[in-house]
mmCIF file with all atom_site columns, C-alpha atoms in Angstrom:
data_model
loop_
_atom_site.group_PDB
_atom_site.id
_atom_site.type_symbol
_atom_site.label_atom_id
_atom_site.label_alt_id
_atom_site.label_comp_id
_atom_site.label_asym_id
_atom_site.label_entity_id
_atom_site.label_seq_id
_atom_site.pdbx_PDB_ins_code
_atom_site.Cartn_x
_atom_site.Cartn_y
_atom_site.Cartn_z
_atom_site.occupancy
_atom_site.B_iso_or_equiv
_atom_site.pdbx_formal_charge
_atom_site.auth_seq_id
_atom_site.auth_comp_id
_atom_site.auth_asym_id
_atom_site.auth_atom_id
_atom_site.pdbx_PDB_model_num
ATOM 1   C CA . UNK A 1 1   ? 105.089 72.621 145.990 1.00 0.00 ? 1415 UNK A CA 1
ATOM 2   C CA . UNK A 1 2   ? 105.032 70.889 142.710 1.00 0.00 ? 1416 UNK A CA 1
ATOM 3   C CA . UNK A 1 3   ? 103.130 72.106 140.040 1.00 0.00 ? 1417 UNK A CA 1
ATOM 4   C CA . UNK A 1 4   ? 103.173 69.658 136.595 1.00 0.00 ? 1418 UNK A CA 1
ATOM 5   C CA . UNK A 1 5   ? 104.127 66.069 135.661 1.00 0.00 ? 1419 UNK A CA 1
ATOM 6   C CA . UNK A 1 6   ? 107.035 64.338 134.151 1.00 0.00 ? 1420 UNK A CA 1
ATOM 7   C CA . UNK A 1 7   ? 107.163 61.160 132.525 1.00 0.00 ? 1421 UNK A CA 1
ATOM 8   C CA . UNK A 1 8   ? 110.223 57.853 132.967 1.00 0.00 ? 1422 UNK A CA 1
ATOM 9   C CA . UNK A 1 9   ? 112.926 56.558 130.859 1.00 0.00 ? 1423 UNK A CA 1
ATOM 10  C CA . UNK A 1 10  ? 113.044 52.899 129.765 1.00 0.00 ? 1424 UNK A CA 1
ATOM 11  C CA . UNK A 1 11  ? 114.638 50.558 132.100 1.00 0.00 ? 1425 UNK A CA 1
ATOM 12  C CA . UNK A 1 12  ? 117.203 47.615 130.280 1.00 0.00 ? 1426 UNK A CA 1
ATOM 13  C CA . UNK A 1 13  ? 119.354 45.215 131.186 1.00 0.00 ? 1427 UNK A CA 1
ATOM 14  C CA . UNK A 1 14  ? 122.586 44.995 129.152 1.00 0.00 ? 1428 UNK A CA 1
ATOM 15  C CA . UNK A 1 15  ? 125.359 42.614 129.332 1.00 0.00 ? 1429 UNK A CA 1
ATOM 16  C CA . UNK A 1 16  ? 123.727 39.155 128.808 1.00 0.00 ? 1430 UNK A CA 1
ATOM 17  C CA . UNK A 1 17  ? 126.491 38.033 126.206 1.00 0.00 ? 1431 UNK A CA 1
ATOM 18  C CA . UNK A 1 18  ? 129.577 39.669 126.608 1.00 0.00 ? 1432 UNK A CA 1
ATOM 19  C CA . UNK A 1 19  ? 128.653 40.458 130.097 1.00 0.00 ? 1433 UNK A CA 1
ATOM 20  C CA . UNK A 1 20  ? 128.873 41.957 133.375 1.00 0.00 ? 1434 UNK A CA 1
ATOM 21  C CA . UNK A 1 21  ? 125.062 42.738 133.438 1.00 0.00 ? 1435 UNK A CA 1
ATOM 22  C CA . UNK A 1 22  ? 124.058 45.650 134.540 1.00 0.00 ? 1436 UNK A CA 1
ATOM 23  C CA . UNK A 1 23  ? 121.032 47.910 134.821 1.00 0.00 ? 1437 UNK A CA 1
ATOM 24  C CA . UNK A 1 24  ? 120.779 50.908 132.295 1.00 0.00 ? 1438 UNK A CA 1
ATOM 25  C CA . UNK A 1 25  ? 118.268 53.521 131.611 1.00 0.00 ? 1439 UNK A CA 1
ATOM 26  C CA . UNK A 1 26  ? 117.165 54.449 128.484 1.00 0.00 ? 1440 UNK A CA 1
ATOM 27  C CA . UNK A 1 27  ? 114.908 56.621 126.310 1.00 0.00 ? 1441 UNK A CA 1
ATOM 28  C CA . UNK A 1 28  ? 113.552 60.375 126.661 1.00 0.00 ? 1442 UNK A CA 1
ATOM 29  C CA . UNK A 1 29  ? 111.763 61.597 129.374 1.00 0.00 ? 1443 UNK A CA 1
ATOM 30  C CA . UNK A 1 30  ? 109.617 65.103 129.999 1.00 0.00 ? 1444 UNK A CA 1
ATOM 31  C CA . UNK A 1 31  ? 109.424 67.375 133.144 1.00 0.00 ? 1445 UNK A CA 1
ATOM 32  C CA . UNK A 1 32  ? 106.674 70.016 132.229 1.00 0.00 ? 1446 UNK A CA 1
ATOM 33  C CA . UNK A 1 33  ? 105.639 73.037 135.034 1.00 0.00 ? 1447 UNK A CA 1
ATOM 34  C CA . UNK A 1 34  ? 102.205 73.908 134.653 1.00 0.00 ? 1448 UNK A CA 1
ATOM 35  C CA . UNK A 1 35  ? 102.759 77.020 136.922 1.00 0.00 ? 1449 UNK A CA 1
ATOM 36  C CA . UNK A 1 36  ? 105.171 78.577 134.363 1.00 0.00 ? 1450 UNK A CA 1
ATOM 37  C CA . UNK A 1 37  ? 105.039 76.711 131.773 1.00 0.00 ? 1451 UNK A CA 1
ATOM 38  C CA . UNK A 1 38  ? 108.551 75.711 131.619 1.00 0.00 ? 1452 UNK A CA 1
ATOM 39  C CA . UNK A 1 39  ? 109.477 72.439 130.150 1.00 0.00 ? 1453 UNK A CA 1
ATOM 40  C CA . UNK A 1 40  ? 112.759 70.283 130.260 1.00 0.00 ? 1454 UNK A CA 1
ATOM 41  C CA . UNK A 1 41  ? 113.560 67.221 127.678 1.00 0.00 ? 1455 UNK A CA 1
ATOM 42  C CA . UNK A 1 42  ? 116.060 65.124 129.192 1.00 0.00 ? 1456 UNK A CA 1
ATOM 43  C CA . UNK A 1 43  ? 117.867 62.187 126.951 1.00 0.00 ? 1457 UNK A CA 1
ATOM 44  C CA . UNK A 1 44  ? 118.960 59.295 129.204 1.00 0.00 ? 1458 UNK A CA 1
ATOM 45  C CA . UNK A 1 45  ? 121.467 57.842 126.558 1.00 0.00 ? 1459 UNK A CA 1
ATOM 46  C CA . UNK A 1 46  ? 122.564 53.932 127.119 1.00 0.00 ? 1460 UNK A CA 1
ATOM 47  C CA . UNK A 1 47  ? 126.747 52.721 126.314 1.00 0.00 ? 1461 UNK A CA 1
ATOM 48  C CA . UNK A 1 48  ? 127.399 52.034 123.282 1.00 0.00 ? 1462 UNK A CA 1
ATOM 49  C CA . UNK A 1 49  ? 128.897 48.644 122.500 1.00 0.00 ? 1463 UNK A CA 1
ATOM 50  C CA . UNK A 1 50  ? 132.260 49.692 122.135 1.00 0.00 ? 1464 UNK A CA 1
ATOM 51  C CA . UNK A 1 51  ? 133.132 52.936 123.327 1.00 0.00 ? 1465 UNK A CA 1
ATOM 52  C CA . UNK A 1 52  ? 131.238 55.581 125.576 1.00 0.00 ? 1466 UNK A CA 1
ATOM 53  C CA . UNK A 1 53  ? 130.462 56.273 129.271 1.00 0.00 ? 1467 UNK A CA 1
ATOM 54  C CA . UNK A 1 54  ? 127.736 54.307 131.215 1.00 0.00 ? 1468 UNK A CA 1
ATOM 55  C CA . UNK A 1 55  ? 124.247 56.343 132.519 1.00 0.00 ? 1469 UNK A CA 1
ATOM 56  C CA . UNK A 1 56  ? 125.311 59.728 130.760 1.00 0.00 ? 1470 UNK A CA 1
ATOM 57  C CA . UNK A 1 57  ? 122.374 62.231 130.685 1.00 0.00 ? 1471 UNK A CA 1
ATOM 58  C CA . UNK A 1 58  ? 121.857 65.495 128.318 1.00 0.00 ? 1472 UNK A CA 1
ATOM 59  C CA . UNK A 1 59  ? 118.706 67.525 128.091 1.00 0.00 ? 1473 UNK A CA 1
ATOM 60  C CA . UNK A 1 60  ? 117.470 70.906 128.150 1.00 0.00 ? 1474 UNK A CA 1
ATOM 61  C CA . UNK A 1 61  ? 115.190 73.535 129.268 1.00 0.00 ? 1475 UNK A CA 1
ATOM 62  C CA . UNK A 1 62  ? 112.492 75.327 127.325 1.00 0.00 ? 1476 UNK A CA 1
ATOM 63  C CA . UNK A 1 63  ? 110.867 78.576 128.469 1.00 0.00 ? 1477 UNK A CA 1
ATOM 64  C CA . UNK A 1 64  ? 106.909 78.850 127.782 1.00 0.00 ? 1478 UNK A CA 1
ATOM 65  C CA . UNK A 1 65  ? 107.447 80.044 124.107 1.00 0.00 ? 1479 UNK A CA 1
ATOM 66  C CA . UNK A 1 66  ? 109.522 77.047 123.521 1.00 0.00 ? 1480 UNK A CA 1
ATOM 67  C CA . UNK A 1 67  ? 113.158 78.748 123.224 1.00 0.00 ? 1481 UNK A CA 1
ATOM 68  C CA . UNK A 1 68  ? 115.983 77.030 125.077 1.00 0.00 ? 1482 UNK A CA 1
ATOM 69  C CA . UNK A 1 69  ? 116.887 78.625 128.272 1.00 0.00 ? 1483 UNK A CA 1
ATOM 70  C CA . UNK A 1 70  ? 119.465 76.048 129.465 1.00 0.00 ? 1484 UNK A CA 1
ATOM 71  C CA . UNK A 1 71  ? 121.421 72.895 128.482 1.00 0.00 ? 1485 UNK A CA 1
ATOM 72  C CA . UNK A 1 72  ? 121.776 70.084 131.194 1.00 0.00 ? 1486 UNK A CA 1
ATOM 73  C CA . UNK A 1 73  ? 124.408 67.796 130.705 1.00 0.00 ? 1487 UNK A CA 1
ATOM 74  C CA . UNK A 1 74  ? 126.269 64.678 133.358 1.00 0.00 ? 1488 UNK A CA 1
ATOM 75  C CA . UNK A 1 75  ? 125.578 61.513 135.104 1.00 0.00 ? 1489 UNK A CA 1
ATOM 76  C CA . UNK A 1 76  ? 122.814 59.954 136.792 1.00 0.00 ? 1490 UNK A CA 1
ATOM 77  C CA . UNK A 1 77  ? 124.758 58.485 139.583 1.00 0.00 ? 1491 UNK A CA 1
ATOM 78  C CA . UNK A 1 78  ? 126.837 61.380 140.461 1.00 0.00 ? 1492 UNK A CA 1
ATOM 79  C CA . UNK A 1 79  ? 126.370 64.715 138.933 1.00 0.00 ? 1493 UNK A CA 1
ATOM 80  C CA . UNK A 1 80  ? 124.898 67.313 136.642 1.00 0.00 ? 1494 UNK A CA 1
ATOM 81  C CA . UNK A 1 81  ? 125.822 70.327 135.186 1.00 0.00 ? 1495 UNK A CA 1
ATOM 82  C CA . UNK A 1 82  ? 123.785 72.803 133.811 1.00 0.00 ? 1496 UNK A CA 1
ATOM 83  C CA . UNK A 1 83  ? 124.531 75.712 131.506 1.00 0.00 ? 1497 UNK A CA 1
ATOM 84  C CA . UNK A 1 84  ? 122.489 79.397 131.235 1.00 0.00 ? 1498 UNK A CA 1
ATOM 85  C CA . UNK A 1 85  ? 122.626 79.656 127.043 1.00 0.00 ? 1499 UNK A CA 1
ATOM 86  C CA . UNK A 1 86  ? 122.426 83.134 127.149 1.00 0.00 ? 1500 UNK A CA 1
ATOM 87  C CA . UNK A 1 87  ? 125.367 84.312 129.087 1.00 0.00 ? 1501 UNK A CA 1
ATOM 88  C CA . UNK A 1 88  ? 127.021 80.694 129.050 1.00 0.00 ? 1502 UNK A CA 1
ATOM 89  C CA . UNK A 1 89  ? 127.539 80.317 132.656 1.00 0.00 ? 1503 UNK A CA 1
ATOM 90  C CA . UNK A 1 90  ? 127.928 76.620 134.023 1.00 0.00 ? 1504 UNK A CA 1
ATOM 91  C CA . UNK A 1 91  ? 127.266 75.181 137.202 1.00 0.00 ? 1505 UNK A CA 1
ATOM 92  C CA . UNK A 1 92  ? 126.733 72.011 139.234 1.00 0.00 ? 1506 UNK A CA 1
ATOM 93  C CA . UNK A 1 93  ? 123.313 71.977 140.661 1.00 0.00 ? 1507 UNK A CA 1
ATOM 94  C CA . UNK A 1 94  ? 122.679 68.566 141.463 1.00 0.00 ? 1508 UNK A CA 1
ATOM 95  C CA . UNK A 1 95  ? 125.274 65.823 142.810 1.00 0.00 ? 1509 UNK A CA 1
ATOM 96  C CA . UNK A 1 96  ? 123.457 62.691 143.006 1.00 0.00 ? 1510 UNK A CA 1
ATOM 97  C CA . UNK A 1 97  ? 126.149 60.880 145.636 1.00 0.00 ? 1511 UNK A CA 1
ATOM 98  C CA . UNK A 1 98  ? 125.340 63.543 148.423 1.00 0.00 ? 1512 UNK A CA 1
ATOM 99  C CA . UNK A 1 99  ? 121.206 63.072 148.102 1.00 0.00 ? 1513 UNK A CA 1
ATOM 100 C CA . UNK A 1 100 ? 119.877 61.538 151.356 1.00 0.00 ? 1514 UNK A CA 1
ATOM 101 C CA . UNK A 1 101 ? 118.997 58.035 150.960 1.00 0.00 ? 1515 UNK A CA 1
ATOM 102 C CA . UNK A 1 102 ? 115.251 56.984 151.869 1.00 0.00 ? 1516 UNK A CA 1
ATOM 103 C CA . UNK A 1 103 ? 115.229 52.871 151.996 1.00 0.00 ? 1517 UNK A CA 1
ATOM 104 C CA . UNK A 1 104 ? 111.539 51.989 150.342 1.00 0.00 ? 1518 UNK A CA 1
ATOM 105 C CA . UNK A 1 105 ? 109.561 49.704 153.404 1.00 0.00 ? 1519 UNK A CA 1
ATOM 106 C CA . UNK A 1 106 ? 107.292 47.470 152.873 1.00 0.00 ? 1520 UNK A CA 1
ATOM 107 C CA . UNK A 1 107 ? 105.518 45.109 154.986 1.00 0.00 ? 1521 UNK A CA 1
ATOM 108 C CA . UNK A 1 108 ? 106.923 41.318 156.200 1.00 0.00 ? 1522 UNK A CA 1
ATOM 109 C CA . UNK A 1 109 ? 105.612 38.839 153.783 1.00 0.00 ? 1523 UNK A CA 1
ATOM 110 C CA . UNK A 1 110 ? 102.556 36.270 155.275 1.00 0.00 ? 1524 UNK A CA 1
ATOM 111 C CA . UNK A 1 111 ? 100.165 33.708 154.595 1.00 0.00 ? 1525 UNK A CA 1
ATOM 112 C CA . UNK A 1 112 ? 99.179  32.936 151.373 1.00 0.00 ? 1526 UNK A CA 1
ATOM 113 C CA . UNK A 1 113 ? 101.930 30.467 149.928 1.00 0.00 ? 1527 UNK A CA 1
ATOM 114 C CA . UNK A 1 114 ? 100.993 32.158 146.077 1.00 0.00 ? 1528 UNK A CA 1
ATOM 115 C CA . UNK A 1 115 ? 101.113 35.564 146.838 1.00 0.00 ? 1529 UNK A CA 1
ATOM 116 C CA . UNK A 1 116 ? 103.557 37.520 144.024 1.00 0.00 ? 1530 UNK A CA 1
ATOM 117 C CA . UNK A 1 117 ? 105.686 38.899 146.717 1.00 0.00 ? 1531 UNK A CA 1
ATOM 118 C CA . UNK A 1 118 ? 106.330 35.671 148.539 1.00 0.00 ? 1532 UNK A CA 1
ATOM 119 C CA . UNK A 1 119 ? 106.768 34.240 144.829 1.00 0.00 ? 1533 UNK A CA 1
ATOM 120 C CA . UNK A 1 120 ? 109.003 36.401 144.000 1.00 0.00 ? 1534 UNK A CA 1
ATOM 121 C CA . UNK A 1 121 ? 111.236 36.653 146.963 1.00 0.00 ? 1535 UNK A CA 1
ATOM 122 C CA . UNK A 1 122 ? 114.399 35.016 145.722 1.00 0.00 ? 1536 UNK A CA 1
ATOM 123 C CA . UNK A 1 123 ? 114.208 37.686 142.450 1.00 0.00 ? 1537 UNK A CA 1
ATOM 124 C CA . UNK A 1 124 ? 113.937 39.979 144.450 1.00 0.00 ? 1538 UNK A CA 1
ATOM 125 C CA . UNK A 1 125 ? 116.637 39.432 147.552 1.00 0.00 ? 1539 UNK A CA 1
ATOM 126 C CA . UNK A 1 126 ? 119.112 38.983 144.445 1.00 0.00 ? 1540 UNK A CA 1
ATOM 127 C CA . UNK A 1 127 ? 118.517 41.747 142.515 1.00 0.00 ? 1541 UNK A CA 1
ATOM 128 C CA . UNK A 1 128 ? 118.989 43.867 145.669 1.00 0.00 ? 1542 UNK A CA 1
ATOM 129 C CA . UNK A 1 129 ? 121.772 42.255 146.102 1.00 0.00 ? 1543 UNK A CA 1
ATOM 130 C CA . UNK A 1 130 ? 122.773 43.368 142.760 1.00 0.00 ? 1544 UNK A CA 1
ATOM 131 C CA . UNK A 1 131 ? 123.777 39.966 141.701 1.00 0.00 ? 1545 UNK A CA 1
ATOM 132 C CA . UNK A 1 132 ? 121.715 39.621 138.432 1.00 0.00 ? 1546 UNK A CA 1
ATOM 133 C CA . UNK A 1 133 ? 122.898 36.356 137.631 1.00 0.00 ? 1547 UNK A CA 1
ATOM 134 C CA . UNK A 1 134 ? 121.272 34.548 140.273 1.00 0.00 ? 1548 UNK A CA 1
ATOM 135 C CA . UNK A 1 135 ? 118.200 36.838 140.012 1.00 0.00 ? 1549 UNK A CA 1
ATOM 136 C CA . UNK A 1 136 ? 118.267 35.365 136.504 1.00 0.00 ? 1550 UNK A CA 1
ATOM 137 C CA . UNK A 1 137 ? 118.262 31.860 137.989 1.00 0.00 ? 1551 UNK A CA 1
ATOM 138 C CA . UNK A 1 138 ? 116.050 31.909 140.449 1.00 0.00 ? 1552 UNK A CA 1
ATOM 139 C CA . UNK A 1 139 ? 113.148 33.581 137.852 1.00 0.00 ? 1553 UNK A CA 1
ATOM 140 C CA . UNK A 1 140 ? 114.034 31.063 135.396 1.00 0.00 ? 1554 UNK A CA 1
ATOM 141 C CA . UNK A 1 141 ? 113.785 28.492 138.212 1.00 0.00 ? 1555 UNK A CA 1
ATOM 142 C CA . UNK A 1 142 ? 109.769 29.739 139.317 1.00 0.00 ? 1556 UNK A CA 1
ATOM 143 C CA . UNK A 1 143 ? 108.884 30.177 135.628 1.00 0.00 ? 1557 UNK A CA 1
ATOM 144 C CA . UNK A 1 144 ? 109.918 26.758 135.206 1.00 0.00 ? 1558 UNK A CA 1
ATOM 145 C CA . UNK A 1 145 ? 107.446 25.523 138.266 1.00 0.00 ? 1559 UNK A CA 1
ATOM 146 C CA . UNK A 1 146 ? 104.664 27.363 136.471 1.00 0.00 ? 1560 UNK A CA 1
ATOM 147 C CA . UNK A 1 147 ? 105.145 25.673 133.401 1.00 0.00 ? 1561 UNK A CA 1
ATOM 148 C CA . UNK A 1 148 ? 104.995 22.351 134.987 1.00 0.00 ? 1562 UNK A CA 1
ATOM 149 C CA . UNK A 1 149 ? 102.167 23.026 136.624 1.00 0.00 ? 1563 UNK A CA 1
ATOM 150 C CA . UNK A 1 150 ? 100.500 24.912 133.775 1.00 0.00 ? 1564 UNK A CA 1
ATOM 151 C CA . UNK A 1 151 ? 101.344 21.365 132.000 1.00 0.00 ? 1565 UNK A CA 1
ATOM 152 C CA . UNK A 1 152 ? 100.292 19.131 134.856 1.00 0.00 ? 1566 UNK A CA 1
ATOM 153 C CA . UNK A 1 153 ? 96.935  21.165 135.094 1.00 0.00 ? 1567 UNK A CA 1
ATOM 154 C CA . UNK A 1 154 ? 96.189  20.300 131.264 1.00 0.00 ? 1568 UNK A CA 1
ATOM 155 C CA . UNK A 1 155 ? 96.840  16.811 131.231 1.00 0.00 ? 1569 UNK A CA 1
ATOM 156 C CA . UNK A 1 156 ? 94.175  16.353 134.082 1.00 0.00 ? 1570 UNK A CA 1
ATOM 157 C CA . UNK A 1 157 ? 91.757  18.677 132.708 1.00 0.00 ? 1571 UNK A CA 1
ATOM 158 C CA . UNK A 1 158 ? 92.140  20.656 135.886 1.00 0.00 ? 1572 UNK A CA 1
ATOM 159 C CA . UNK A 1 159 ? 91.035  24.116 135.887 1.00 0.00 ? 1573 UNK A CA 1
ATOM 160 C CA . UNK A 1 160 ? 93.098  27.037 137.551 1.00 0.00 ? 1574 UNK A CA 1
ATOM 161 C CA . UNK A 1 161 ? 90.912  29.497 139.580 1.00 0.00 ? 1575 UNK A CA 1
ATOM 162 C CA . UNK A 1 162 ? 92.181  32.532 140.060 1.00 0.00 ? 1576 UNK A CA 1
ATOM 163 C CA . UNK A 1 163 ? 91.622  33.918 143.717 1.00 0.00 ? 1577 UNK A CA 1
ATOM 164 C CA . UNK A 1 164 ? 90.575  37.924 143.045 1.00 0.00 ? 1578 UNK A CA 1
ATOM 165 C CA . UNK A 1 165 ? 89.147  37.888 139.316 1.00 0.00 ? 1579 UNK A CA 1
ATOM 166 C CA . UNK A 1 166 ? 87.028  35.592 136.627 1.00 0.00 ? 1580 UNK A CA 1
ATOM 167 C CA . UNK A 1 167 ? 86.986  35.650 133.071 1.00 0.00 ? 1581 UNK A CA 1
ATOM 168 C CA . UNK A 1 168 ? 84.400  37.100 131.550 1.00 0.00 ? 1582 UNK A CA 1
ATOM 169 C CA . UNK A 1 169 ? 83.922  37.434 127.948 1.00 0.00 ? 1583 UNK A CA 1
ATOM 170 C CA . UNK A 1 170 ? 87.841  37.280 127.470 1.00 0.00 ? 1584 UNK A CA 1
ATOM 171 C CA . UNK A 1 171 ? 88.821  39.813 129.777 1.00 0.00 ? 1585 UNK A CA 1
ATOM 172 C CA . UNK A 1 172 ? 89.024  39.690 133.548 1.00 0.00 ? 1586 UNK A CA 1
ATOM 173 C CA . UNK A 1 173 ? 86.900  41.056 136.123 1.00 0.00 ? 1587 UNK A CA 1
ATOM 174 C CA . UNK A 1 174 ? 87.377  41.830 140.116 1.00 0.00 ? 1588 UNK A CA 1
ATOM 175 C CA . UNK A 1 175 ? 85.570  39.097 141.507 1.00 0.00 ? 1589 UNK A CA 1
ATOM 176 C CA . UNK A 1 176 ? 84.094  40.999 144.307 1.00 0.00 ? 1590 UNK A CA 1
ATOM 177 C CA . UNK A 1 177 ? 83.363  44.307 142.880 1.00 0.00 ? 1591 UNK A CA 1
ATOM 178 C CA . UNK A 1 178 ? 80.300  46.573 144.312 1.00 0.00 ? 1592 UNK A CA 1
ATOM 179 C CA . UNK A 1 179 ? 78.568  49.281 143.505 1.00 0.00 ? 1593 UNK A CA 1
ATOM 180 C CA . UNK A 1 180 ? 78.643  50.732 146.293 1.00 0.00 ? 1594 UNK A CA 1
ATOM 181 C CA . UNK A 1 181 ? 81.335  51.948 148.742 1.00 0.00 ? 1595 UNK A CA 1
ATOM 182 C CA . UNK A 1 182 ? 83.139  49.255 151.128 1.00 0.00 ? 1596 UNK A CA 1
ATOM 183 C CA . UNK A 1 183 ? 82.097  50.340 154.517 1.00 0.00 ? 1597 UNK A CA 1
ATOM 184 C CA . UNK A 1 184 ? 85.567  51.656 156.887 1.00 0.00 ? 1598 UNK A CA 1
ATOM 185 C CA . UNK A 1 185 ? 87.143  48.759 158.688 1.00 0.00 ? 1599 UNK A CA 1
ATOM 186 C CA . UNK A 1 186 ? 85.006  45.721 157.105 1.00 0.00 ? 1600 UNK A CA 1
ATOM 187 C CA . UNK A 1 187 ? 86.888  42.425 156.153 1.00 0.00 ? 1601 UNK A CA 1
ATOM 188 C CA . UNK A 1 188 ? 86.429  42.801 151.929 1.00 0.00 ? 1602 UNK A CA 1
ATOM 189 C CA . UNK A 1 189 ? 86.761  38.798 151.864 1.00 0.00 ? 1603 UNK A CA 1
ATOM 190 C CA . UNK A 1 190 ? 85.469  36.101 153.991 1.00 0.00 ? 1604 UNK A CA 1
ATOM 191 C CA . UNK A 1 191 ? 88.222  32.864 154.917 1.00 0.00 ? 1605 UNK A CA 1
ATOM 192 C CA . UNK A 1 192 ? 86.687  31.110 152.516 1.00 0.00 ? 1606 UNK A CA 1
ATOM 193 C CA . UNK A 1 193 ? 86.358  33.339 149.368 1.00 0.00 ? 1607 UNK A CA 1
ATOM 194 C CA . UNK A 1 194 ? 90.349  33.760 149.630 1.00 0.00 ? 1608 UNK A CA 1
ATOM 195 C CA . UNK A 1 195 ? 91.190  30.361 149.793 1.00 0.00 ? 1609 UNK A CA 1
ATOM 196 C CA . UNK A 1 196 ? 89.368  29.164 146.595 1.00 0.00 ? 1610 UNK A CA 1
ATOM 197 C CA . UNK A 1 197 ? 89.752  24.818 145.228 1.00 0.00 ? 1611 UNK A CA 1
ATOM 198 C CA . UNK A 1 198 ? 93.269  25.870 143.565 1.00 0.00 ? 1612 UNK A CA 1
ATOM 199 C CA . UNK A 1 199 ? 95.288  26.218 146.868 1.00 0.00 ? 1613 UNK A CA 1
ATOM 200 C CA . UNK A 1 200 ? 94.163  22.386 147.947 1.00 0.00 ? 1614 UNK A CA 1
ATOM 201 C CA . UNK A 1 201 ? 95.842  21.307 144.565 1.00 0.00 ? 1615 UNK A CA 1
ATOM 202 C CA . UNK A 1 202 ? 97.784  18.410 145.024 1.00 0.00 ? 1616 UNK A CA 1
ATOM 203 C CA . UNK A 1 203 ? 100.844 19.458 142.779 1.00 0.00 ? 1617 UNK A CA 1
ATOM 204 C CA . UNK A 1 204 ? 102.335 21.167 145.405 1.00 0.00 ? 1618 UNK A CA 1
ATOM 205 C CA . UNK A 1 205 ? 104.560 24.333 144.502 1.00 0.00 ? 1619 UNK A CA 1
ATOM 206 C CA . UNK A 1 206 ? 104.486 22.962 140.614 1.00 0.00 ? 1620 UNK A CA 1
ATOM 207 C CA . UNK A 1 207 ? 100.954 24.280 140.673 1.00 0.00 ? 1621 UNK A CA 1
ATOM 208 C CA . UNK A 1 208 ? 102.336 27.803 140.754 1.00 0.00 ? 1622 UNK A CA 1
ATOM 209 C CA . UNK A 1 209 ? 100.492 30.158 138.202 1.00 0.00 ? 1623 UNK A CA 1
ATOM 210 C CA . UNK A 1 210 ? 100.451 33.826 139.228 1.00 0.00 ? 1624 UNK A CA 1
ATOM 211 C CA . UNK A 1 211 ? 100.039 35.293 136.001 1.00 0.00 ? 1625 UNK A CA 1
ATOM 212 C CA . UNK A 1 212 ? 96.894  36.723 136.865 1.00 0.00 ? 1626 UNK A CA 1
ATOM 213 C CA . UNK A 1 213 ? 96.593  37.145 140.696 1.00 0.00 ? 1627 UNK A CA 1
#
């Protein structure tokens, strides 16, 4: 059981002149045990321009009165070694290439022509097909259709409605909220209240604006 909380390095994508690109984590990130009070600080340290390795990691281990215990040092895709600073023992305790693999699921995308996953389904496909240069195209490509409609929109004083929230006083607020529970098993919209004026616009897929749905 896990008692405590830990927090996420950045996430950047390098390579965009020289190239290849290529995902990188960044930044410092915290892994704090309630239980004993044991914290680590791990550095996930990006490759320098012209020398270094890629996705090296270094951190290390505090005890409750904040004294190092150990010093963790490697790779995020293969492994790391970590050292006991008091009788400077080292070991491999974690090799990254031998962790079972659990593929994320997620349900077949349906229905509504502007929903973000559907949007995005060409970004996505790409990028898990780690070829970022035609994820790169294909989001230039939709942000493209959204400015053209965005454009389109303005110069016929058409208004976007959004589908699940409305603007009020500058900020935007769940359409449907309730003060009370939803009852188990009742439909939270009606046909009608998800397909609002916007999806009858006659722009086609130039009047793409997801920004806030």
């Amino acid at each position: 059981r896990v008692h405590g909380e830990s927090t996420s390095p950045s996430l950047y994508v390098s390579g965009f002149i020289l190239g290849p690109m290529r995902l990188e984590l960044g930044g410092d990130t915290y892994v704090t045990c309630s239980k004993t009070g044991y914290k680590a600080a791990i550095s996930f340290r990006r490759k320098p321009s012209l020398y270094g390795q890629y996705n090296e990691v270094s951190g290390q281990v505090f005890d409750r009165d904040q004294n190092v215990t150990h010093t963790i040092s490697g790779n995020w895709t293969s492994t790391f070694t970590i050292t006991n600073n008091l009788t400077k023992e080292k070991s491999e305790f974690l090799d990254v290439q031998s962790l079972q693999n659990f593929p994320l699921e997620a349900f077949e995308v349906e229905g509504d022509p502007f929903q973000s996953r559907r949007l995005w389904a060409d970004v996505t496909q790409a990028l898990s097909d780690n070829n970022l240069n035609l994820a790169t195209t294909h989001k230039v490509s939709l942000e493209e259709r959204q400015r053209r409609g965005k454009k389109k929109r303005e110069e016929t004083n058409k208004e976007w409605r959004t589908k699940l929230f409305e603007k009020q006083e500058g900020n935007y607020v769940f359409r449907y909220k309730r003060d009370t529970p939803y009852p188990q098993n009742e439909a939270l919209f009606t046909d009608e209240e998800l397909t609002p004026a916007h999806h009858e616009s006659s722009f086609g897929e130039d009047s793409i604006d997801n920004t806030v749905d």
